[in-house]
Amino acid sequence: MLHSALINVMVKAARRAGRSLKHDLNEIEHLQVSLKGPANFVSLADKRAEEMLYTDLAKARPGYGFIGEEGGTRDGTDKSHTWIVDPLDGTTNFLHGIPQFAISIALQREDTIIAGVIYNPANDELYIAERGKGAFLNDQRLRVAGRRKLNECVIACGLPHIGRGDHAEFRAEMIAIQDKVAGLRRFGAAALDLAFVAAGRLDGYWERNLQPWDIAAGQIMIREAGGMVSGIDGKDDALRSGHVVCGNEFVHGELVKMLKAAGK
Ligand code: IPD
Ligand code: CA
Ligand code: CA
């Protein structure tokens, strides 16, 4: 399938960094692991992948800015374009040999995300989206699930762990939602949670306290697959707030209502 030059650049970079991650996954026991913060591990694999992504993206589009989870912000001369990159989303899974992790690359033009690529090298699933051109999984066009009965819906969430987030708030939200749906899931890689909603595998997803690199590529994936993504209150910008809720129009609306009620 033919994609734009921009998508080709992003895919090539994701695949090269993906080969490196896959290699490191196989040798996980030899990786040196350092503690970045409470319960937040970062590996050499992670840093190596980000440097590869930076090198490839900067070579193809000199001047674009770059925001990466590991290396922070690198300003470019072109102030209107910025790459937003998580070189390894799902670090905890990766370190445990669980093949649910991904590279997430988005391109922001001014205030709008115009392209996204999410790649899981463990199973070679490649998600791409470009503004106005649709979303695809390994070249299959994506569409969010159409379910309109909550008791048939499978919903994913983020589960705050030790040292992260508001655990009581999460439990209240979980109780409100688990009573009404067919299943709750916690997979541990936000970019893939969003991609799974775009692919119609999950009906919806919510999580608080994420970072722009967790959300940016997945957000355009869902919108291009016909779904809705917002902050938890249904209005604010998830990229700014870091809190995200998504699904088809119906599921998104129901999740927003339940989350609001849980907060009372
Ligand atoms: C994490 C994952 C996880 C989410 C965390 C994120 P990382 O990203 O997306 O699913 O619950 O909040 O920080 O640290 O593995 O890149
Ligand atoms: Ca992440
Ligand atoms: Ca990461």
mmCIF file with all atom_site columns, C-alpha atoms in Angstrom, residues 29-235:
data_model
loop_
_atom_site.group_PDB
_atom_site.id
_atom_site.type_symbol
_atom_site.label_atom_id
_atom_site.label_alt_id
_atom_site.label_comp_id
_atom_site.label_asym_id
_atom_site.label_entity_id
_atom_site.label_seq_id
_atom_site.pdbx_PDB_ins_code
_atom_site.Cartn_x
_atom_site.Cartn_y
_atom_site.Cartn_z
_atom_site.occupancy
_atom_site.B_iso_or_equiv
_atom_site.pdbx_formal_charge
_atom_site.auth_seq_id
_atom_site.auth_comp_id
_atom_site.auth_asym_id
_atom_site.auth_atom_id
_atom_site.pdbx_PDB_model_num
ATOM 1   C CA . GLU A 1 29  ? 18.430  -10.457 31.390 1.00 0.00 ? 29  GLU A CA 1
ATOM 2   C CA . HIS A 1 30  ? 21.681  -8.858  30.205 1.00 0.00 ? 30  HIS A CA 1
ATOM 3   C CA . LEU A 1 31  ? 20.290  -5.345  30.048 1.00 0.00 ? 31  LEU A CA 1
ATOM 4   C CA . GLN A 1 32  ? 21.441  -2.917  32.668 1.00 0.00 ? 32  GLN A CA 1
ATOM 5   C CA . VAL A 1 33  ? 18.421  -1.411  34.309 1.00 0.00 ? 33  VAL A CA 1
ATOM 6   C CA . SER A 1 34  ? 18.528  1.847   36.200 1.00 0.00 ? 34  SER A CA 1
ATOM 7   C CA . LEU A 1 35  ? 15.873  3.439   38.399 1.00 0.00 ? 35  LEU A CA 1
ATOM 8   C CA . LYS A 1 36  ? 14.517  6.692   36.972 1.00 0.00 ? 36  LYS A CA 1
ATOM 9   C CA . GLY A 1 37  ? 11.897  7.340   39.602 1.00 0.00 ? 37  GLY A CA 1
ATOM 10  C CA . PRO A 1 38  ? 9.496   5.463   41.827 1.00 0.00 ? 38  PRO A CA 1
ATOM 11  C CA . ALA A 1 39  ? 8.558   2.240   40.088 1.00 0.00 ? 39  ALA A CA 1
ATOM 12  C CA . ASN A 1 40  ? 9.549   3.736   36.763 1.00 0.00 ? 40  ASN A CA 1
ATOM 13  C CA . PHE A 1 41  ? 12.275  1.690   35.150 1.00 0.00 ? 41  PHE A CA 1
ATOM 14  C CA . VAL A 1 42  ? 14.152  2.809   32.166 1.00 0.00 ? 42  VAL A CA 1
ATOM 15  C CA . SER A 1 43  ? 16.497  0.557   30.295 1.00 0.00 ? 43  SER A CA 1
ATOM 16  C CA . LEU A 1 44  ? 19.403  1.018   27.998 1.00 0.00 ? 44  LEU A CA 1
ATOM 17  C CA . ALA A 1 45  ? 17.152  -0.366  25.288 1.00 0.00 ? 45  ALA A CA 1
ATOM 18  C CA . ASP A 1 46  ? 14.823  2.554   25.769 1.00 0.00 ? 46  ASP A CA 1
ATOM 19  C CA . LYS A 1 47  ? 17.545  5.193   25.433 1.00 0.00 ? 47  LYS A CA 1
ATOM 20  C CA . ARG A 1 48  ? 19.139  3.457   22.473 1.00 0.00 ? 48  ARG A CA 1
ATOM 21  C CA . ALA A 1 49  ? 15.807  3.297   20.654 1.00 0.00 ? 49  ALA A CA 1
ATOM 22  C CA . GLU A 1 50  ? 15.171  7.010   21.261 1.00 0.00 ? 50  GLU A CA 1
ATOM 23  C CA . GLU A 1 51  ? 18.579  7.973   19.864 1.00 0.00 ? 51  GLU A CA 1
ATOM 24  C CA . MET A 1 52  ? 17.902  5.910   16.741 1.00 0.00 ? 52  MET A CA 1
ATOM 25  C CA . LEU A 1 53  ? 14.536  7.559   16.289 1.00 0.00 ? 53  LEU A CA 1
ATOM 26  C CA . TYR A 1 54  ? 16.023  11.021  16.781 1.00 0.00 ? 54  TYR A CA 1
ATOM 27  C CA . THR A 1 55  ? 18.821  10.320  14.292 1.00 0.00 ? 55  THR A CA 1
ATOM 28  C CA . ASP A 1 56  ? 16.485  9.004   11.590 1.00 0.00 ? 56  ASP A CA 1
ATOM 29  C CA . LEU A 1 57  ? 13.754  11.604  12.027 1.00 0.00 ? 57  LEU A CA 1
ATOM 30  C CA . ALA A 1 58  ? 16.210  14.517  12.214 1.00 0.00 ? 58  ALA A CA 1
ATOM 31  C CA . LYS A 1 59  ? 17.994  13.276  9.109  1.00 0.00 ? 59  LYS A CA 1
ATOM 32  C CA . ALA A 1 60  ? 14.755  13.026  7.114  1.00 0.00 ? 60  ALA A CA 1
ATOM 33  C CA . ARG A 1 61  ? 13.265  16.288  8.404  1.00 0.00 ? 61  ARG A CA 1
ATOM 34  C CA . PRO A 1 62  ? 16.109  18.566  9.527  1.00 0.00 ? 62  PRO A CA 1
ATOM 35  C CA . GLY A 1 63  ? 14.900  21.441  11.636 1.00 0.00 ? 63  GLY A CA 1
ATOM 36  C CA . TYR A 1 64  ? 11.863  19.784  13.210 1.00 0.00 ? 64  TYR A CA 1
ATOM 37  C CA . GLY A 1 65  ? 11.763  19.922  17.007 1.00 0.00 ? 65  GLY A CA 1
ATOM 38  C CA . PHE A 1 66  ? 11.790  16.686  19.008 1.00 0.00 ? 66  PHE A CA 1
ATOM 39  C CA . ILE A 1 67  ? 10.194  15.815  22.338 1.00 0.00 ? 67  ILE A CA 1
ATOM 40  C CA . GLY A 1 68  ? 11.200  12.377  23.594 1.00 0.00 ? 68  GLY A CA 1
ATOM 41  C CA . GLU A 1 69  ? 10.494  10.750  26.919 1.00 0.00 ? 69  GLU A CA 1
ATOM 42  C CA . GLU A 1 70  ? 14.136  9.992   27.616 1.00 0.00 ? 70  GLU A CA 1
ATOM 43  C CA . GLY A 1 71  ? 16.032  12.930  26.124 1.00 0.00 ? 71  GLY A CA 1
ATOM 44  C CA . GLY A 1 72  ? 13.502  15.691  26.755 1.00 0.00 ? 72  GLY A CA 1
ATOM 45  C CA . THR A 1 73  ? 12.973  18.563  24.321 1.00 0.00 ? 73  THR A CA 1
ATOM 46  C CA . ARG A 1 74  ? 15.392  19.296  21.494 1.00 0.00 ? 74  ARG A CA 1
ATOM 47  C CA . ASP A 1 75  ? 14.464  22.518  19.776 1.00 0.00 ? 75  ASP A CA 1
ATOM 48  C CA . GLY A 1 76  ? 14.570  22.768  16.018 1.00 0.00 ? 76  GLY A CA 1
ATOM 49  C CA . THR A 1 77  ? 14.825  25.704  13.652 1.00 0.00 ? 77  THR A CA 1
ATOM 50  C CA . ASP A 1 78  ? 11.364  24.911  12.254 1.00 0.00 ? 78  ASP A CA 1
ATOM 51  C CA . LYS A 1 79  ? 9.152   26.101  15.092 1.00 0.00 ? 79  LYS A CA 1
ATOM 52  C CA . SER A 1 80  ? 5.912   24.774  13.590 1.00 0.00 ? 80  SER A CA 1
ATOM 53  C CA . HIS A 1 81  ? 6.821   21.058  13.506 1.00 0.00 ? 81  HIS A CA 1
ATOM 54  C CA . THR A 1 82  ? 7.597   18.813  16.480 1.00 0.00 ? 82  THR A CA 1
ATOM 55  C CA . TRP A 1 83  ? 8.030   15.060  16.768 1.00 0.00 ? 83  TRP A CA 1
ATOM 56  C CA . ILE A 1 84  ? 6.510   13.646  19.952 1.00 0.00 ? 84  ILE A CA 1
ATOM 57  C CA . VAL A 1 85  ? 8.092   10.281  20.697 1.00 0.00 ? 85  VAL A CA 1
ATOM 58  C CA . ASP A 1 86  ? 7.912   7.497   23.234 1.00 0.00 ? 86  ASP A CA 1
ATOM 59  C CA . PRO A 1 87  ? 10.683  5.077   22.224 1.00 0.00 ? 87  PRO A CA 1
ATOM 60  C CA . LEU A 1 88  ? 9.272   2.357   24.454 1.00 0.00 ? 88  LEU A CA 1
ATOM 61  C CA . ASP A 1 89  ? 5.753   2.546   25.796 1.00 0.00 ? 89  ASP A CA 1
ATOM 62  C CA . GLY A 1 90  ? 5.040   -0.337  28.139 1.00 0.00 ? 90  GLY A CA 1
ATOM 63  C CA . THR A 1 91  ? 8.462   -0.428  29.817 1.00 0.00 ? 91  THR A CA 1
ATOM 64  C CA . THR A 1 92  ? 7.287   -2.600  32.688 1.00 0.00 ? 92  THR A CA 1
ATOM 65  C CA . ASN A 1 93  ? 5.881   -5.164  30.259 1.00 0.00 ? 93  ASN A CA 1
ATOM 66  C CA . PHE A 1 94  ? 9.127   -5.064  28.270 1.00 0.00 ? 94  PHE A CA 1
ATOM 67  C CA . LEU A 1 95  ? 11.258  -5.645  31.322 1.00 0.00 ? 95  LEU A CA 1
ATOM 68  C CA . HIS A 1 96  ? 9.110   -8.614  32.259 1.00 0.00 ? 96  HIS A CA 1
ATOM 69  C CA . GLY A 1 97  ? 9.235   -10.089 28.765 1.00 0.00 ? 97  GLY A CA 1
ATOM 70  C CA . ILE A 1 98  ? 5.526   -9.392  28.162 1.00 0.00 ? 98  ILE A CA 1
ATOM 71  C CA . PRO A 1 99  ? 5.165   -8.657  24.434 1.00 0.00 ? 99  PRO A CA 1
ATOM 72  C CA . GLN A 1 100 ? 2.774   -5.708  24.868 1.00 0.00 ? 100 GLN A CA 1
ATOM 73  C CA . PHE A 1 101 ? 4.892   -2.601  24.240 1.00 0.00 ? 101 PHE A CA 1
ATOM 74  C CA . ALA A 1 102 ? 5.388   -0.168  21.385 1.00 0.00 ? 102 ALA A CA 1
ATOM 75  C CA . ILE A 1 103 ? 7.239   2.699   19.825 1.00 0.00 ? 103 ILE A CA 1
ATOM 76  C CA . SER A 1 104 ? 4.977   5.729   19.477 1.00 0.00 ? 104 SER A CA 1
ATOM 77  C CA . ILE A 1 105 ? 5.781   8.583   17.081 1.00 0.00 ? 105 ILE A CA 1
ATOM 78  C CA . ALA A 1 106 ? 3.546   11.575  16.361 1.00 0.00 ? 106 ALA A CA 1
ATOM 79  C CA . LEU A 1 107 ? 4.132   14.702  14.343 1.00 0.00 ? 107 LEU A CA 1
ATOM 80  C CA . GLN A 1 108 ? 2.625   17.943  15.576 1.00 0.00 ? 108 GLN A CA 1
ATOM 81  C CA . ARG A 1 109 ? 2.172   20.898  13.239 1.00 0.00 ? 109 ARG A CA 1
ATOM 82  C CA . GLU A 1 110 ? 1.414   24.087  15.190 1.00 0.00 ? 110 GLU A CA 1
ATOM 83  C CA . ASP A 1 111 ? -1.169  22.766  17.688 1.00 0.00 ? 111 ASP A CA 1
ATOM 84  C CA . THR A 1 112 ? -2.431  19.814  15.659 1.00 0.00 ? 112 THR A CA 1
ATOM 85  C CA . ILE A 1 113 ? -1.220  16.235  15.482 1.00 0.00 ? 113 ILE A CA 1
ATOM 86  C CA . ILE A 1 114 ? -1.024  15.466  11.761 1.00 0.00 ? 114 ILE A CA 1
ATOM 87  C CA . ALA A 1 115 ? 0.423   11.933  11.750 1.00 0.00 ? 115 ALA A CA 1
ATOM 88  C CA . GLY A 1 116 ? 0.982   9.014   14.089 1.00 0.00 ? 116 GLY A CA 1
ATOM 89  C CA . VAL A 1 117 ? 2.770   5.662   13.987 1.00 0.00 ? 117 VAL A CA 1
ATOM 90  C CA . ILE A 1 118 ? 2.588   3.030   16.737 1.00 0.00 ? 118 ILE A CA 1
ATOM 91  C CA . TYR A 1 119 ? 4.675   -0.100  16.258 1.00 0.00 ? 119 TYR A CA 1
ATOM 92  C CA . ASN A 1 120 ? 4.900   -3.229  18.377 1.00 0.00 ? 120 ASN A CA 1
ATOM 93  C CA . PRO A 1 121 ? 8.032   -5.034  17.210 1.00 0.00 ? 121 PRO A CA 1
ATOM 94  C CA . ALA A 1 122 ? 7.174   -8.130  19.263 1.00 0.00 ? 122 ALA A CA 1
ATOM 95  C CA . ASN A 1 123 ? 4.278   -9.050  16.989 1.00 0.00 ? 123 ASN A CA 1
ATOM 96  C CA . ASP A 1 124 ? 5.078   -6.751  14.046 1.00 0.00 ? 124 ASP A CA 1
ATOM 97  C CA . GLU A 1 125 ? 1.807   -4.829  14.359 1.00 0.00 ? 125 GLU A CA 1
ATOM 98  C CA . LEU A 1 126 ? 2.169   -1.431  12.728 1.00 0.00 ? 126 LEU A CA 1
ATOM 99  C CA . TYR A 1 127 ? -0.517  1.218   13.171 1.00 0.00 ? 127 TYR A CA 1
ATOM 100 C CA . ILE A 1 128 ? -0.429  4.368   11.079 1.00 0.00 ? 128 ILE A CA 1
ATOM 101 C CA . ALA A 1 129 ? -2.670  7.410   10.762 1.00 0.00 ? 129 ALA A CA 1
ATOM 102 C CA . GLU A 1 130 ? -2.472  10.639  8.874  1.00 0.00 ? 130 GLU A CA 1
ATOM 103 C CA . ARG A 1 131 ? -4.863  13.536  9.260  1.00 0.00 ? 131 ARG A CA 1
ATOM 104 C CA . GLY A 1 132 ? -7.721  13.211  6.791  1.00 0.00 ? 132 GLY A CA 1
ATOM 105 C CA . LYS A 1 133 ? -6.353  9.984   5.337  1.00 0.00 ? 133 LYS A CA 1
ATOM 106 C CA . GLY A 1 134 ? -7.582  7.326   7.772  1.00 0.00 ? 134 GLY A CA 1
ATOM 107 C CA . ALA A 1 135 ? -5.939  4.885   10.154 1.00 0.00 ? 135 ALA A CA 1
ATOM 108 C CA . PHE A 1 136 ? -4.494  1.480   9.273  1.00 0.00 ? 136 PHE A CA 1
ATOM 109 C CA . LEU A 1 137 ? -3.169  -1.642  10.969 1.00 0.00 ? 137 LEU A CA 1
ATOM 110 C CA . ASN A 1 138 ? -0.713  -3.415  8.703  1.00 0.00 ? 138 ASN A CA 1
ATOM 111 C CA . ASP A 1 139 ? -2.489  -1.775  5.746  1.00 0.00 ? 139 ASP A CA 1
ATOM 112 C CA . GLN A 1 140 ? -6.011  -2.759  6.868  1.00 0.00 ? 140 GLN A CA 1
ATOM 113 C CA . ARG A 1 141 ? -8.264  0.280   7.274  1.00 0.00 ? 141 ARG A CA 1
ATOM 114 C CA . LEU A 1 142 ? -9.355  0.770   10.887 1.00 0.00 ? 142 LEU A CA 1
ATOM 115 C CA . ARG A 1 143 ? -12.757 1.607   12.274 1.00 0.00 ? 143 ARG A CA 1
ATOM 116 C CA . VAL A 1 144 ? -13.679 1.879   15.960 1.00 0.00 ? 144 VAL A CA 1
ATOM 117 C CA . ALA A 1 145 ? -16.127 -0.727  17.272 1.00 0.00 ? 145 ALA A CA 1
ATOM 118 C CA . GLY A 1 146 ? -19.796 0.136   16.821 1.00 0.00 ? 146 GLY A CA 1
ATOM 119 C CA . ARG A 1 147 ? -21.249 -1.321  20.044 1.00 0.00 ? 147 ARG A CA 1
ATOM 120 C CA . ARG A 1 148 ? -23.965 0.702   21.715 1.00 0.00 ? 148 ARG A CA 1
ATOM 121 C CA . LYS A 1 149 ? -24.697 -1.549  24.685 1.00 0.00 ? 149 LYS A CA 1
ATOM 122 C CA . LEU A 1 150 ? -22.342 -1.035  27.592 1.00 0.00 ? 150 LEU A CA 1
ATOM 123 C CA . ASN A 1 151 ? -22.896 -4.548  28.894 1.00 0.00 ? 151 ASN A CA 1
ATOM 124 C CA . GLU A 1 152 ? -21.311 -5.851  25.682 1.00 0.00 ? 152 GLU A CA 1
ATOM 125 C CA . CYS A 1 153 ? -18.299 -3.546  25.841 1.00 0.00 ? 153 CYS A CA 1
ATOM 126 C CA . VAL A 1 154 ? -14.712 -4.349  26.809 1.00 0.00 ? 154 VAL A CA 1
ATOM 127 C CA . ILE A 1 155 ? -13.053 -1.304  28.339 1.00 0.00 ? 155 ILE A CA 1
ATOM 128 C CA . ALA A 1 156 ? -9.365  -0.830  29.152 1.00 0.00 ? 156 ALA A CA 1
ATOM 129 C CA . CYS A 1 157 ? -7.954  1.389   31.849 1.00 0.00 ? 157 CYS A CA 1
ATOM 130 C CA . GLY A 1 158 ? -4.687  2.465   33.379 1.00 0.00 ? 158 GLY A CA 1
ATOM 131 C CA . LEU A 1 159 ? -4.062  1.208   36.874 1.00 0.00 ? 159 LEU A CA 1
ATOM 132 C CA . PRO A 1 160 ? -1.996  3.597   38.996 1.00 0.00 ? 160 PRO A CA 1
ATOM 133 C CA . HIS A 1 161 ? 0.785   1.690   40.688 1.00 0.00 ? 161 HIS A CA 1
ATOM 134 C CA . ILE A 1 162 ? 3.053   2.362   43.632 1.00 0.00 ? 162 ILE A CA 1
ATOM 135 C CA . GLY A 1 163 ? 4.026   6.020   43.791 1.00 0.00 ? 163 GLY A CA 1
ATOM 136 C CA . ARG A 1 164 ? 1.780   7.046   40.901 1.00 0.00 ? 164 ARG A CA 1
ATOM 137 C CA . GLY A 1 165 ? -1.635  8.709   40.651 1.00 0.00 ? 165 GLY A CA 1
ATOM 138 C CA . ASP A 1 166 ? -4.588  8.797   43.015 1.00 0.00 ? 166 ASP A CA 1
ATOM 139 C CA . HIS A 1 167 ? -5.422  5.197   43.933 1.00 0.00 ? 167 HIS A CA 1
ATOM 140 C CA . ALA A 1 168 ? -8.692  5.985   45.732 1.00 0.00 ? 168 ALA A CA 1
ATOM 141 C CA . GLU A 1 169 ? -9.917  8.009   42.762 1.00 0.00 ? 169 GLU A CA 1
ATOM 142 C CA . PHE A 1 170 ? -9.077  5.123   40.429 1.00 0.00 ? 170 PHE A CA 1
ATOM 143 C CA . ARG A 1 171 ? -10.904 2.611   42.610 1.00 0.00 ? 171 ARG A CA 1
ATOM 144 C CA . ALA A 1 172 ? -14.030 4.787   42.635 1.00 0.00 ? 172 ALA A CA 1
ATOM 145 C CA . GLU A 1 173 ? -13.894 5.057   38.839 1.00 0.00 ? 173 GLU A CA 1
ATOM 146 C CA . MET A 1 174 ? -13.298 1.341   38.410 1.00 0.00 ? 174 MET A CA 1
ATOM 147 C CA . ILE A 1 175 ? -16.242 0.429   40.663 1.00 0.00 ? 175 ILE A CA 1
ATOM 148 C CA . ALA A 1 176 ? -18.529 2.749   38.712 1.00 0.00 ? 176 ALA A CA 1
ATOM 149 C CA . ILE A 1 177 ? -17.555 1.195   35.400 1.00 0.00 ? 177 ILE A CA 1
ATOM 150 C CA . GLN A 1 178 ? -16.957 -2.487  36.204 1.00 0.00 ? 178 GLN A CA 1
ATOM 151 C CA . ASP A 1 179 ? -20.601 -2.933  37.227 1.00 0.00 ? 179 ASP A CA 1
ATOM 152 C CA . LYS A 1 180 ? -21.817 -1.934  33.790 1.00 0.00 ? 180 LYS A CA 1
ATOM 153 C CA . VAL A 1 181 ? -19.489 -3.494  31.234 1.00 0.00 ? 181 VAL A CA 1
ATOM 154 C CA . ALA A 1 182 ? -18.664 -6.934  29.830 1.00 0.00 ? 182 ALA A CA 1
ATOM 155 C CA . GLY A 1 183 ? -14.998 -6.719  30.806 1.00 0.00 ? 183 GLY A CA 1
ATOM 156 C CA . LEU A 1 184 ? -12.270 -4.452  32.120 1.00 0.00 ? 184 LEU A CA 1
ATOM 157 C CA . ARG A 1 185 ? -8.663  -4.781  30.983 1.00 0.00 ? 185 ARG A CA 1
ATOM 158 C CA . ARG A 1 186 ? -5.296  -3.326  31.995 1.00 0.00 ? 186 ARG A CA 1
ATOM 159 C CA . PHE A 1 187 ? -2.661  -4.008  29.341 1.00 0.00 ? 187 PHE A CA 1
ATOM 160 C CA . GLY A 1 188 ? 0.115   -1.624  30.418 1.00 0.00 ? 188 GLY A CA 1
ATOM 161 C CA . ALA A 1 189 ? 1.004   0.277   27.247 1.00 0.00 ? 189 ALA A CA 1
ATOM 162 C CA . ALA A 1 190 ? -1.105  3.380   26.749 1.00 0.00 ? 190 ALA A CA 1
ATOM 163 C CA . ALA A 1 191 ? -0.210  3.853   23.078 1.00 0.00 ? 191 ALA A CA 1
ATOM 164 C CA . LEU A 1 192 ? -1.405  0.317   22.334 1.00 0.00 ? 192 LEU A CA 1
ATOM 165 C CA . ASP A 1 193 ? -4.549  0.783   24.435 1.00 0.00 ? 193 ASP A CA 1
ATOM 166 C CA . LEU A 1 194 ? -5.417  3.729   22.189 1.00 0.00 ? 194 LEU A CA 1
ATOM 167 C CA . ALA A 1 195 ? -4.455  1.786   19.049 1.00 0.00 ? 195 ALA A CA 1
ATOM 168 C CA . PHE A 1 196 ? -6.666  -1.129  20.172 1.00 0.00 ? 196 PHE A CA 1
ATOM 169 C CA . VAL A 1 197 ? -9.620  1.243   20.492 1.00 0.00 ? 197 VAL A CA 1
ATOM 170 C CA . ALA A 1 198 ? -8.903  2.527   16.970 1.00 0.00 ? 198 ALA A CA 1
ATOM 171 C CA . ALA A 1 199 ? -8.811  -1.091  15.768 1.00 0.00 ? 199 ALA A CA 1
ATOM 172 C CA . GLY A 1 200 ? -12.154 -1.922  17.392 1.00 0.00 ? 200 GLY A CA 1
ATOM 173 C CA . ARG A 1 201 ? -10.573 -4.537  19.661 1.00 0.00 ? 201 ARG A CA 1
ATOM 174 C CA . LEU A 1 202 ? -11.440 -2.471  22.697 1.00 0.00 ? 202 LEU A CA 1
ATOM 175 C CA . ASP A 1 203 ? -14.657 -0.472  22.921 1.00 0.00 ? 203 ASP A CA 1
ATOM 176 C CA . GLY A 1 204 ? -13.175 2.201   25.141 1.00 0.00 ? 204 GLY A CA 1
ATOM 177 C CA . TYR A 1 205 ? -10.337 3.199   27.411 1.00 0.00 ? 205 TYR A CA 1
ATOM 178 C CA . TRP A 1 206 ? -9.601  5.726   30.111 1.00 0.00 ? 206 TRP A CA 1
ATOM 179 C CA . GLU A 1 207 ? -6.474  6.615   32.021 1.00 0.00 ? 207 GLU A CA 1
ATOM 180 C CA . ARG A 1 208 ? -5.210  9.540   34.089 1.00 0.00 ? 208 ARG A CA 1
ATOM 181 C CA . ASN A 1 209 ? -1.770  11.094  34.422 1.00 0.00 ? 209 ASN A CA 1
ATOM 182 C CA . LEU A 1 210 ? -0.319  10.255  31.050 1.00 0.00 ? 210 LEU A CA 1
ATOM 183 C CA . GLN A 1 211 ? 2.259   12.254  29.096 1.00 0.00 ? 211 GLN A CA 1
ATOM 184 C CA . PRO A 1 212 ? 1.946   13.754  25.593 1.00 0.00 ? 212 PRO A CA 1
ATOM 185 C CA . TRP A 1 213 ? 4.156   10.986  24.120 1.00 0.00 ? 213 TRP A CA 1
ATOM 186 C CA . ASP A 1 214 ? 1.756   8.335   25.480 1.00 0.00 ? 214 ASP A CA 1
ATOM 187 C CA . ILE A 1 215 ? -1.260  9.958   23.834 1.00 0.00 ? 215 ILE A CA 1
ATOM 188 C CA . ALA A 1 216 ? -0.264  11.902  20.700 1.00 0.00 ? 216 ALA A CA 1
ATOM 189 C CA . ALA A 1 217 ? -0.045  9.105   18.109 1.00 0.00 ? 217 ALA A CA 1
ATOM 190 C CA . GLY A 1 218 ? -2.953  7.142   19.576 1.00 0.00 ? 218 GLY A CA 1
ATOM 191 C CA . GLN A 1 219 ? -5.197  10.176  19.555 1.00 0.00 ? 219 GLN A CA 1
ATOM 192 C CA . ILE A 1 220 ? -4.949  10.691  15.806 1.00 0.00 ? 220 ILE A CA 1
ATOM 193 C CA . MET A 1 221 ? -5.286  6.915   15.318 1.00 0.00 ? 221 MET A CA 1
ATOM 194 C CA . ILE A 1 222 ? -8.679  6.932   17.057 1.00 0.00 ? 222 ILE A CA 1
ATOM 195 C CA . ARG A 1 223 ? -9.940  10.097  15.376 1.00 0.00 ? 223 ARG A CA 1
ATOM 196 C CA . GLU A 1 224 ? -8.987  8.783   11.946 1.00 0.00 ? 224 GLU A CA 1
ATOM 197 C CA . ALA A 1 225 ? -10.790 5.534   12.805 1.00 0.00 ? 225 ALA A CA 1
ATOM 198 C CA . GLY A 1 226 ? -13.965 7.507   13.519 1.00 0.00 ? 226 GLY A CA 1
ATOM 199 C CA . GLY A 1 227 ? -13.740 7.543   17.318 1.00 0.00 ? 227 GLY A CA 1
ATOM 200 C CA . MET A 1 228 ? -13.692 10.228  19.979 1.00 0.00 ? 228 MET A CA 1
ATOM 201 C CA . VAL A 1 229 ? -10.837 11.151  22.328 1.00 0.00 ? 229 VAL A CA 1
ATOM 202 C CA . SER A 1 230 ? -10.920 13.827  25.001 1.00 0.00 ? 230 SER A CA 1
ATOM 203 C CA . GLY A 1 231 ? -9.894  14.689  28.515 1.00 0.00 ? 231 GLY A CA 1
ATOM 204 C CA . ILE A 1 232 ? -11.815 12.891  31.272 1.00 0.00 ? 232 ILE A CA 1
ATOM 205 C CA . ASP A 1 233 ? -14.449 15.647  31.516 1.00 0.00 ? 233 ASP A CA 1
ATOM 206 C CA . GLY A 1 234 ? -15.304 15.068  27.862 1.00 0.00 ? 234 GLY A CA 1
ATOM 207 C CA . LYS A 1 235 ? -14.097 18.504  26.840 1.00 0.00 ? 235 LYS A CA 1
#
